[in-house]
Coordinates of C-alpha atoms in Angstrom, one line a residue:
M343 CA 111.2 2.0 80.5
E344 CA 112.1 0.4 83.9
Q345 CA 111.2 2.4 86.9
R346 CA 114.2 4.2 88.4
L347 CA 115.6 2.6 91.5
F348 CA 116.9 5.8 93.0
G349 CA 114.4 8.1 94.5
T350 CA 114.8 11.5 96.2
A351 CA 116.9 9.9 98.9
G352 CA 118.7 6.9 97.5
I353 CA 117.3 3.4 97.0
R354 CA 114.7 2.7 99.7
G355 CA 112.7 -0.3 100.7
V356 CA 112.0 -2.9 103.4
T357 CA 115.1 -4.0 105.3
N358 CA 116.4 -7.4 104.3
A359 CA 113.7 -7.8 101.8
G360 CA 113.8 -5.1 99.1
I361 CA 117.1 -3.7 100.6
T362 CA 119.4 -6.7 101.0
P363 CA 123.1 -7.2 101.7
E364 CA 123.4 -8.5 98.1
L365 CA 121.9 -5.2 96.8
A366 CA 124.2 -3.2 99.0
L367 CA 127.3 -5.1 97.8
H368 CA 126.4 -4.8 94.1
L369 CA 125.5 -1.1 94.4
A370 CA 128.9 -0.5 96.0
R371 CA 130.5 -2.5 93.2
A372 CA 128.7 -0.4 90.7
Y373 CA 129.6 2.9 92.3
G374 CA 133.1 1.7 92.8
D375 CA 133.4 1.0 89.1
W376 CA 132.0 4.5 88.3
I377 CA 134.5 6.1 90.6
H378 CA 137.3 4.1 89.1
R379 CA 136.3 5.4 85.6
H380 CA 135.7 9.0 86.7
A381 CA 138.0 9.7 89.7
R382 CA 141.3 8.2 90.9
K383 CA 142.4 4.7 89.8
H384 CA 142.9 3.6 93.4
G385 CA 140.4 5.8 95.2
S386 CA 139.0 5.9 98.7
V387 CA 135.4 5.9 99.8
A388 CA 133.5 6.2 103.1
V389 CA 130.7 4.0 104.5
G390 CA 128.4 4.7 107.4
H391 CA 125.0 3.7 108.8
D392 CA 122.3 4.7 111.2
T393 CA 120.8 2.8 114.2
R394 CA 118.1 0.8 112.3
Y395 CA 117.7 -3.0 112.2
G396 CA 120.2 -4.4 109.7
A397 CA 121.9 -1.0 109.0
E398 CA 125.4 -2.2 110.0
M399 CA 124.9 -5.5 108.1
L400 CA 124.1 -3.5 105.0
A401 CA 127.0 -1.1 105.5
R402 CA 129.5 -3.9 105.9
A403 CA 128.2 -5.5 102.8
A404 CA 128.6 -2.2 100.9
A405 CA 132.2 -1.8 102.3
S406 CA 133.0 -5.3 100.9
G407 CA 131.6 -4.2 97.6
F408 CA 133.8 -1.1 97.4
A409 CA 136.8 -3.1 98.4
S410 CA 136.1 -5.7 95.7
A411 CA 136.0 -2.9 93.2
G412 CA 139.5 -1.9 94.3
L413 CA 138.7 1.1 96.5
H414 CA 140.0 1.6 100.0
V415 CA 137.2 2.0 102.5
Q416 CA 137.0 4.2 105.6
F417 CA 134.2 2.7 107.8
Y418 CA 132.7 5.4 110.0
G419 CA 130.2 3.1 111.8
C420 CA 127.1 4.6 113.2
V421 CA 127.0 8.4 112.3
P422 CA 124.5 11.1 111.5
T423 CA 124.3 12.5 108.0
G424 CA 126.2 15.7 108.9
V425 CA 129.1 13.8 110.5
F426 CA 129.3 11.5 107.5
S427 CA 129.2 14.2 104.9
L428 CA 131.7 16.5 106.6
N429 CA 134.2 13.7 107.0
V430 CA 133.8 12.6 103.4
A431 CA 134.5 16.1 102.2
R432 CA 137.4 16.9 104.6
T433 CA 139.3 13.6 104.2
N434 CA 139.4 13.8 100.4
Q435 CA 137.2 10.7 99.8
D436 CA 136.0 10.0 96.2
G437 CA 132.5 9.4 97.5
G438 CA 130.6 7.4 100.0
L439 CA 127.5 5.3 100.8
L440 CA 125.4 5.9 103.9
V441 CA 122.9 3.3 105.0
T442 CA 119.9 5.2 106.6
G443 CA 116.2 5.2 106.7
S444 CA 116.0 8.8 107.7
H445 CA 112.4 9.6 108.7
M446 CA 110.9 6.3 107.5
P447 CA 109.4 3.6 109.8
P448 CA 112.1 1.4 111.5
D449 CA 111.5 -1.6 109.2
R450 CA 112.5 0.4 106.1
I451 CA 115.9 1.6 105.1
G452 CA 117.8 3.3 102.3
L453 CA 121.1 3.2 100.5
L454 CA 122.3 6.8 99.8
L455 CA 125.2 7.7 97.6
V456 CA 127.3 10.9 98.2
E457 CA 129.9 12.6 96.1
G458 CA 133.4 13.4 97.2
D459 CA 132.3 16.9 98.4
G460 CA 129.9 15.3 100.9
A461 CA 126.8 16.3 98.9
I462 CA 124.1 13.7 98.0
A463 CA 124.7 12.4 94.5
P464 CA 122.4 13.9 91.8
F465 CA 120.3 11.8 89.4
S466 CA 122.8 12.5 86.6
L467 CA 125.3 10.4 88.6
T468 CA 123.0 7.8 90.2
D469 CA 121.4 7.1 86.8
Q470 CA 124.9 6.1 85.5
V471 CA 125.5 4.0 88.6
E472 CA 122.1 2.4 88.3
A473 CA 122.9 1.4 84.7
L474 CA 126.1 -0.3 85.9
L475 CA 124.2 -2.0 88.7
R476 CA 121.5 -3.4 86.3
A477 CA 124.1 -4.7 83.8
E478 CA 126.2 -6.4 86.6
N479 CA 129.1 -6.3 84.2
F480 CA 131.6 -5.4 86.9
R481 CA 135.3 -5.1 86.0
E482 CA 137.6 -7.7 87.3
V483 CA 139.9 -6.7 90.2
A484 CA 143.1 -8.8 90.8
P485 CA 143.7 -10.0 94.4
S486 CA 146.6 -7.6 94.7
D487 CA 144.3 -4.6 93.9
I488 CA 141.5 -5.3 96.4
G489 CA 140.9 -2.3 98.6
R490 CA 141.6 -2.1 102.3
L491 CA 138.9 -1.8 104.9
E492 CA 139.8 0.6 107.8
E493 CA 137.8 1.6 110.8
A494 CA 137.7 5.4 111.2
F495 CA 137.9 6.4 114.8
H496 CA 137.8 10.2 114.8
A497 CA 134.8 11.1 112.8
Y498 CA 132.9 12.8 115.6
E499 CA 136.0 14.8 116.8
T500 CA 136.5 16.2 113.3
Y501 CA 132.9 17.1 113.0
V502 CA 132.5 18.9 116.4
S503 CA 135.7 20.7 115.9
E504 CA 134.8 22.1 112.4
C505 CA 131.2 23.0 113.5
M506 CA 132.5 25.0 116.4
Q507 CA 134.8 26.9 114.1
A508 CA 132.0 27.5 111.6
L509 CA 129.8 28.9 114.5
D510 CA 130.6 31.8 116.8
A511 CA 130.8 29.3 119.6
P512 CA 132.5 31.7 122.1
F513 CA 129.7 34.2 121.9
I514 CA 126.9 31.6 122.0
R515 CA 128.5 30.2 125.2
T516 CA 128.1 33.6 127.0
K517 CA 124.3 33.2 126.7
K518 CA 124.2 29.9 128.7
Y519 CA 121.0 28.7 126.9
R520 CA 118.9 25.9 128.2
V521 CA 118.2 23.5 125.4
A522 CA 115.9 20.4 125.1
V523 CA 117.2 17.9 122.5
D524 CA 115.4 14.9 121.0
P525 CA 117.6 12.9 118.6
A526 CA 115.0 10.2 118.0
N527 CA 117.3 7.5 119.3
G528 CA 119.4 7.8 116.2
P529 CA 123.2 8.3 115.7
G530 CA 122.7 11.9 116.7
S531 CA 122.4 10.5 120.2
Y532 CA 126.2 9.9 120.2
V533 CA 127.1 13.5 119.7
A534 CA 124.1 15.8 120.7
K535 CA 125.0 16.4 124.3
E536 CA 128.7 17.1 123.5
F537 CA 127.7 19.3 120.6
F538 CA 125.4 21.6 122.6
Q539 CA 127.7 21.6 125.7
W540 CA 130.5 22.9 123.5
L541 CA 128.1 25.8 122.8
G542 CA 127.7 26.4 126.5
C543 CA 124.2 25.0 126.8
D544 CA 122.5 23.3 129.7
V545 CA 121.3 20.2 127.8
H546 CA 118.2 18.2 128.5
L547 CA 117.9 15.0 126.5
I548 CA 115.1 12.6 125.6
N549 CA 115.1 9.6 123.2
F550 CA 118.9 9.6 123.4
D551 CA 119.7 5.9 123.8
P552 CA 120.7 4.6 120.3
N553 CA 118.0 2.1 119.3
P554 CA 116.5 0.6 116.1
V555 CA 113.0 1.7 117.1
P556 CA 112.8 5.4 118.1
G557 CA 110.7 6.5 121.1
R558 CA 108.5 8.6 118.7
P559 CA 107.8 8.6 115.0
S560 CA 111.1 9.4 113.3
E561 CA 109.9 12.4 111.3
P562 CA 109.9 15.4 113.6
R563 CA 106.6 17.1 113.2
A564 CA 104.6 19.3 115.6
E565 CA 102.1 16.5 116.2
T566 CA 104.8 13.8 117.0
V567 CA 107.1 15.6 119.4
G568 CA 104.8 16.1 122.4
E569 CA 107.4 14.7 124.8
A570 CA 109.9 17.3 123.7
I571 CA 107.3 20.1 124.0
A572 CA 106.6 19.0 127.6
L573 CA 110.3 18.9 128.3
V574 CA 110.8 22.5 127.1
R575 CA 108.0 23.6 129.4
S576 CA 109.1 21.6 132.5
E577 CA 112.8 22.6 132.2
K578 CA 112.1 26.2 131.2
C579 CA 114.3 25.8 128.1
D580 CA 115.1 28.6 125.7
L581 CA 114.9 26.3 122.7
G582 CA 113.9 22.7 121.9
V583 CA 115.2 20.9 118.8
C584 CA 114.0 17.5 117.5
F585 CA 115.8 15.5 114.8
D586 CA 114.9 12.6 112.6
V587 CA 116.9 9.4 112.9
D588 CA 119.8 10.5 110.7
A589 CA 119.7 14.1 112.0
D590 CA 119.5 15.9 108.7
R591 CA 116.1 17.3 109.6
A592 CA 115.3 19.6 112.5
L593 CA 112.2 20.9 114.1
F594 CA 112.4 23.8 116.5
I595 CA 110.3 24.6 119.6
D596 CA 110.2 28.0 121.2
A597 CA 110.4 28.8 124.9
D598 CA 106.6 28.9 125.1
S599 CA 106.5 25.3 124.0
L600 CA 105.2 26.1 120.5
P601 CA 106.8 24.3 117.5
L602 CA 107.9 26.7 114.8
S603 CA 106.8 25.9 111.2
E604 CA 109.5 24.8 108.8
A605 CA 108.5 27.7 106.5
T606 CA 109.0 30.2 109.2
V607 CA 112.4 28.8 110.2
G608 CA 113.4 28.8 106.6
A609 CA 112.5 32.5 106.4
V610 CA 114.3 33.3 109.7
F611 CA 117.5 31.8 108.3
A612 CA 117.0 33.3 104.9
R613 CA 116.6 36.9 106.2
R614 CA 120.0 36.7 108.0
E615 CA 121.8 34.7 105.4
L616 CA 120.8 36.3 102.1
Q617 CA 122.4 39.5 100.8
K618 CA 121.6 41.6 97.8
G619 CA 122.3 39.6 94.6
D620 CA 122.6 36.2 96.4
L621 CA 120.7 33.2 95.0
C622 CA 118.3 31.2 97.1
V623 CA 116.9 27.9 95.7
V624 CA 113.9 26.1 97.1
P625 CA 111.6 23.3 95.9
V626 CA 108.6 24.4 93.9
N627 CA 106.2 23.5 96.7
S628 CA 107.8 25.9 99.2
S629 CA 105.7 28.5 101.0
G630 CA 105.2 31.9 99.4
L631 CA 106.8 33.4 102.4
I632 CA 110.3 32.9 100.8
E633 CA 109.2 35.1 97.9
Q634 CA 108.7 38.0 100.3
V635 CA 112.0 37.4 102.1
C636 CA 114.0 37.2 99.0
R637 CA 112.4 40.3 97.6
D638 CA 113.1 42.3 100.7
A639 CA 116.7 41.2 100.7
G640 CA 117.2 41.9 97.0
A641 CA 118.1 38.2 96.5
R642 CA 117.2 36.1 93.6
L643 CA 114.9 33.1 94.1
E644 CA 114.8 30.1 91.8
Y645 CA 112.6 27.0 92.2
T646 CA 113.7 23.4 91.8
A647 CA 111.9 20.1 91.4
V648 CA 110.9 18.4 94.6
G649 CA 113.6 16.2 96.2
Q650 CA 117.0 16.6 97.8
P651 CA 119.0 15.7 94.7
H652 CA 117.4 18.4 92.7
T653 CA 118.0 21.0 95.5
V654 CA 121.6 20.1 96.0
E655 CA 122.3 20.0 92.2
A656 CA 120.7 23.5 91.9
I657 CA 122.9 24.8 94.8
K658 CA 126.1 23.5 93.1
K659 CA 125.3 24.3 89.5
R660 CA 123.7 27.7 90.1
G661 CA 125.9 28.9 92.9
A662 CA 123.1 29.3 95.5
V663 CA 124.2 30.3 99.0
Y664 CA 121.1 29.1 100.8
A665 CA 118.3 26.6 100.4
Y666 CA 115.7 24.9 102.5
E667 CA 113.0 22.3 102.2
E668 CA 109.8 22.2 104.3
S669 CA 110.8 18.8 105.6
G670 CA 113.1 20.7 108.0
K671 CA 116.2 20.7 105.9
Y672 CA 118.3 23.8 105.6
W673 CA 121.5 24.3 103.6
F674 CA 124.1 27.0 104.4
A675 CA 126.0 26.4 101.2
R676 CA 128.8 28.9 102.0
K677 CA 129.9 26.4 104.6
F678 CA 128.5 23.0 103.8
L679 CA 126.8 21.3 100.8
W680 CA 124.5 19.1 103.0
S681 CA 121.7 19.7 105.4
D682 CA 122.8 19.0 109.0
G683 CA 120.2 19.3 111.8
L684 CA 122.8 19.7 114.6
Y685 CA 124.7 22.4 112.8
N686 CA 121.4 24.1 111.8
A687 CA 120.4 24.1 115.5
G688 CA 123.7 25.8 116.3
R689 CA 123.0 28.4 113.6
F690 CA 119.6 29.1 115.3
L691 CA 121.2 29.5 118.7
E692 CA 123.7 31.9 117.0
L693 CA 120.9 34.0 115.6
M694 CA 119.3 34.1 119.0
A695 CA 122.5 35.2 120.6
K696 CA 123.5 37.8 118.0
T697 CA 120.1 39.4 117.8
G698 CA 119.3 39.2 121.5
K699 CA 115.9 37.7 120.5
T700 CA 114.0 34.6 121.6
A701 CA 113.0 32.0 119.2
A702 CA 109.4 33.3 119.4
Q703 CA 110.5 36.8 118.6
L704 CA 112.5 35.7 115.6
A705 CA 109.5 33.8 114.3
S706 CA 107.1 36.7 115.0
E707 CA 108.9 38.8 112.3
F708 CA 107.0 36.8 109.7
P709 CA 103.3 36.3 109.1
P710 CA 101.9 32.8 109.1
Y711 CA 101.2 31.1 105.8
H712 CA 98.6 28.5 105.2
Q713 CA 98.7 25.5 102.8
V714 CA 95.9 23.3 101.5
K715 CA 96.7 20.0 99.8
K716 CA 94.3 18.0 97.6
N717 CA 95.0 14.8 95.6
V718 CA 92.9 14.0 92.6
A719 CA 93.0 10.5 91.2
V720 CA 93.8 10.3 87.5
E721 CA 94.4 7.2 85.4
N722 CA 98.1 6.6 84.6
G723 CA 97.5 6.9 80.9
R724 CA 95.8 10.3 81.3
L725 CA 98.3 12.0 83.6
A726 CA 100.3 13.7 80.9
L727 CA 97.2 14.7 79.0
A728 CA 95.6 16.2 82.1
M729 CA 98.6 18.3 82.9
G730 CA 98.7 19.6 79.3
N731 CA 95.0 20.5 79.5
I732 CA 95.6 22.3 82.8
R733 CA 98.4 24.4 81.2
D734 CA 96.2 25.3 78.3
R735 CA 93.2 26.3 80.5
L736 CA 95.4 28.4 82.8
K737 CA 96.2 30.7 79.9
T738 CA 92.8 32.2 80.4
C739 CA 91.7 31.0 83.8
L740 CA 92.7 32.1 87.3
I741 CA 94.8 35.0 85.9
E742 CA 93.6 37.8 88.2
G743 CA 96.6 39.0 90.2
A744 CA 98.9 36.5 88.6
L745 CA 102.6 37.5 88.9
R746 CA 104.4 34.7 87.0
D747 CA 104.2 31.0 86.2
V748 CA 106.8 28.3 87.2
T749 CA 107.0 25.2 85.1
V750 CA 109.5 23.2 87.1
D751 CA 108.1 19.9 88.3
G752 CA 104.5 20.7 87.4
F753 CA 102.8 24.0 86.9
K754 CA 102.7 26.7 89.6
R755 CA 101.1 30.1 89.4
V756 CA 102.4 32.7 91.7
Y757 CA 100.2 35.7 92.6
E758 CA 101.0 39.3 93.7
D759 CA 99.9 38.6 97.3
N760 CA 102.6 35.9 97.6
S761 CA 100.0 33.1 97.3
W762 CA 100.4 30.3 94.8
L763 CA 98.5 27.4 93.2
L764 CA 100.5 24.3 92.1
F765 CA 99.5 21.3 89.9
R766 CA 102.0 18.5 90.2
K767 CA 101.9 15.0 88.9
S768 CA 102.7 12.4 91.5
G769 CA 105.9 10.4 90.8
T770 CA 104.6 7.3 92.7
E771 CA 100.8 7.2 92.4
P772 CA 98.2 7.7 89.7
L773 CA 97.1 11.2 90.9
I774 CA 97.7 14.9 90.4
R775 CA 98.4 17.0 93.5
V776 CA 96.7 20.3 93.8
Y777 CA 98.4 22.5 96.4
S778 CA 97.8 26.1 97.4
D779 CA 99.7 28.4 99.8
A780 CA 98.6 31.9 100.9
P781 CA 98.9 34.5 103.7
T782 CA 95.4 33.6 104.8
A783 CA 93.6 30.3 105.3
E784 CA 90.6 31.6 103.3
R785 CA 92.7 32.5 100.3
A786 CA 94.5 29.1 100.4
R787 CA 91.2 27.2 100.6
E788 CA 89.8 29.3 97.7
L789 CA 92.7 28.7 95.5
A790 CA 92.8 25.0 96.2
A791 CA 89.0 24.7 95.5
Q792 CA 89.4 26.6 92.2
G793 CA 92.4 24.4 91.2
E794 CA 90.6 21.2 92.0
A795 CA 87.5 22.3 90.0
L796 CA 89.6 23.3 87.1
L797 CA 91.4 19.9 87.1
K798 CA 88.2 18.0 87.2
E799 CA 86.9 20.0 84.2
C800 CA 90.1 19.0 82.4
L801 CA 89.5 15.4 83.0

């Protein structure tokens, strides 16, 4: 079986080597044919890109591919994920293609398909598109049926307007928050200042000049955002927020210049968003903290396989109202079917305003959780056998205090103290990941050590 081209965030590779204009054009042709078969005969799609090397080149190639498939193209230019997805959904597009490398190094890029509702396309769709792409048996389109290419000029205005309506912007404005913002020199740079000024904030920006190479590593992690931490301190800001290049991830910094963990932010949002009977979905490797929050709220919690397509598909198929990933992505599905770092930052400010609490006070409502991650090399031919042996051994091993087992994307044992132990086969390397999560570092280390020992016995 050929390895799947689509990963958890589209087709990714080295710009102009693995990811070429020819690939972008042919992928758009394939998706265009799929849309022709499953949507409107003369449909309309959107194309956008981020600030990376070659991103516009690839986007224009994709636009040509869609047009050659007979679809009309709205070309949004350089836009963040949230701006792109919202405009796709609100302008009745049949789908779209976003060229973005997200959090990857600047020489790598991805081709991401979205559906007409703005959500990332699930594997059930991309597998069909991939089959068309590999076959290259594209339908013939007469010259008179070639699609139009049109530049879209109001994507940012539409986005800001709808976000302000979705938030309690008038109330947030009364607080006059001071906010430090780091958009990683990505397309969020075009809208970040305006977005937060509309919320009445005194905005302090760094890394805000659009550039193919961001001023810091693109992925916003506590160890990579030192400049933003210093800015929060020097400007006495109430909140700092750092995005990745396409601004679907966000990392928050409190007024004491301390980055908040993604699990804590996920819990902060969940406590205010979830009501009794609501469904929350999270990837199987999420912190046990969400178990506690859902239990307290009377909400249901279901796990998904790791990866954005699985999360979004679970939201849509199961009717979840909230989801998060510990990459810094948060979905408020009552409003939007995509993760949007800018909007999520607005939601955090709204929580601060309505509760009268600082970011640190909101975070302090939750105990810290600790994770330990171990990777154990296993020969490719023995991966499935090893996972089967682990399942068999766990029927009688490590059962003290066990609450339930989750068999989505590996094998996870959840314990009564909200700790868990996860065995998960890597999708890209010949190894099995042994992860643990617990309210105390000692408990997390203990579980990981026990899991690693058990795995080695199974080998």
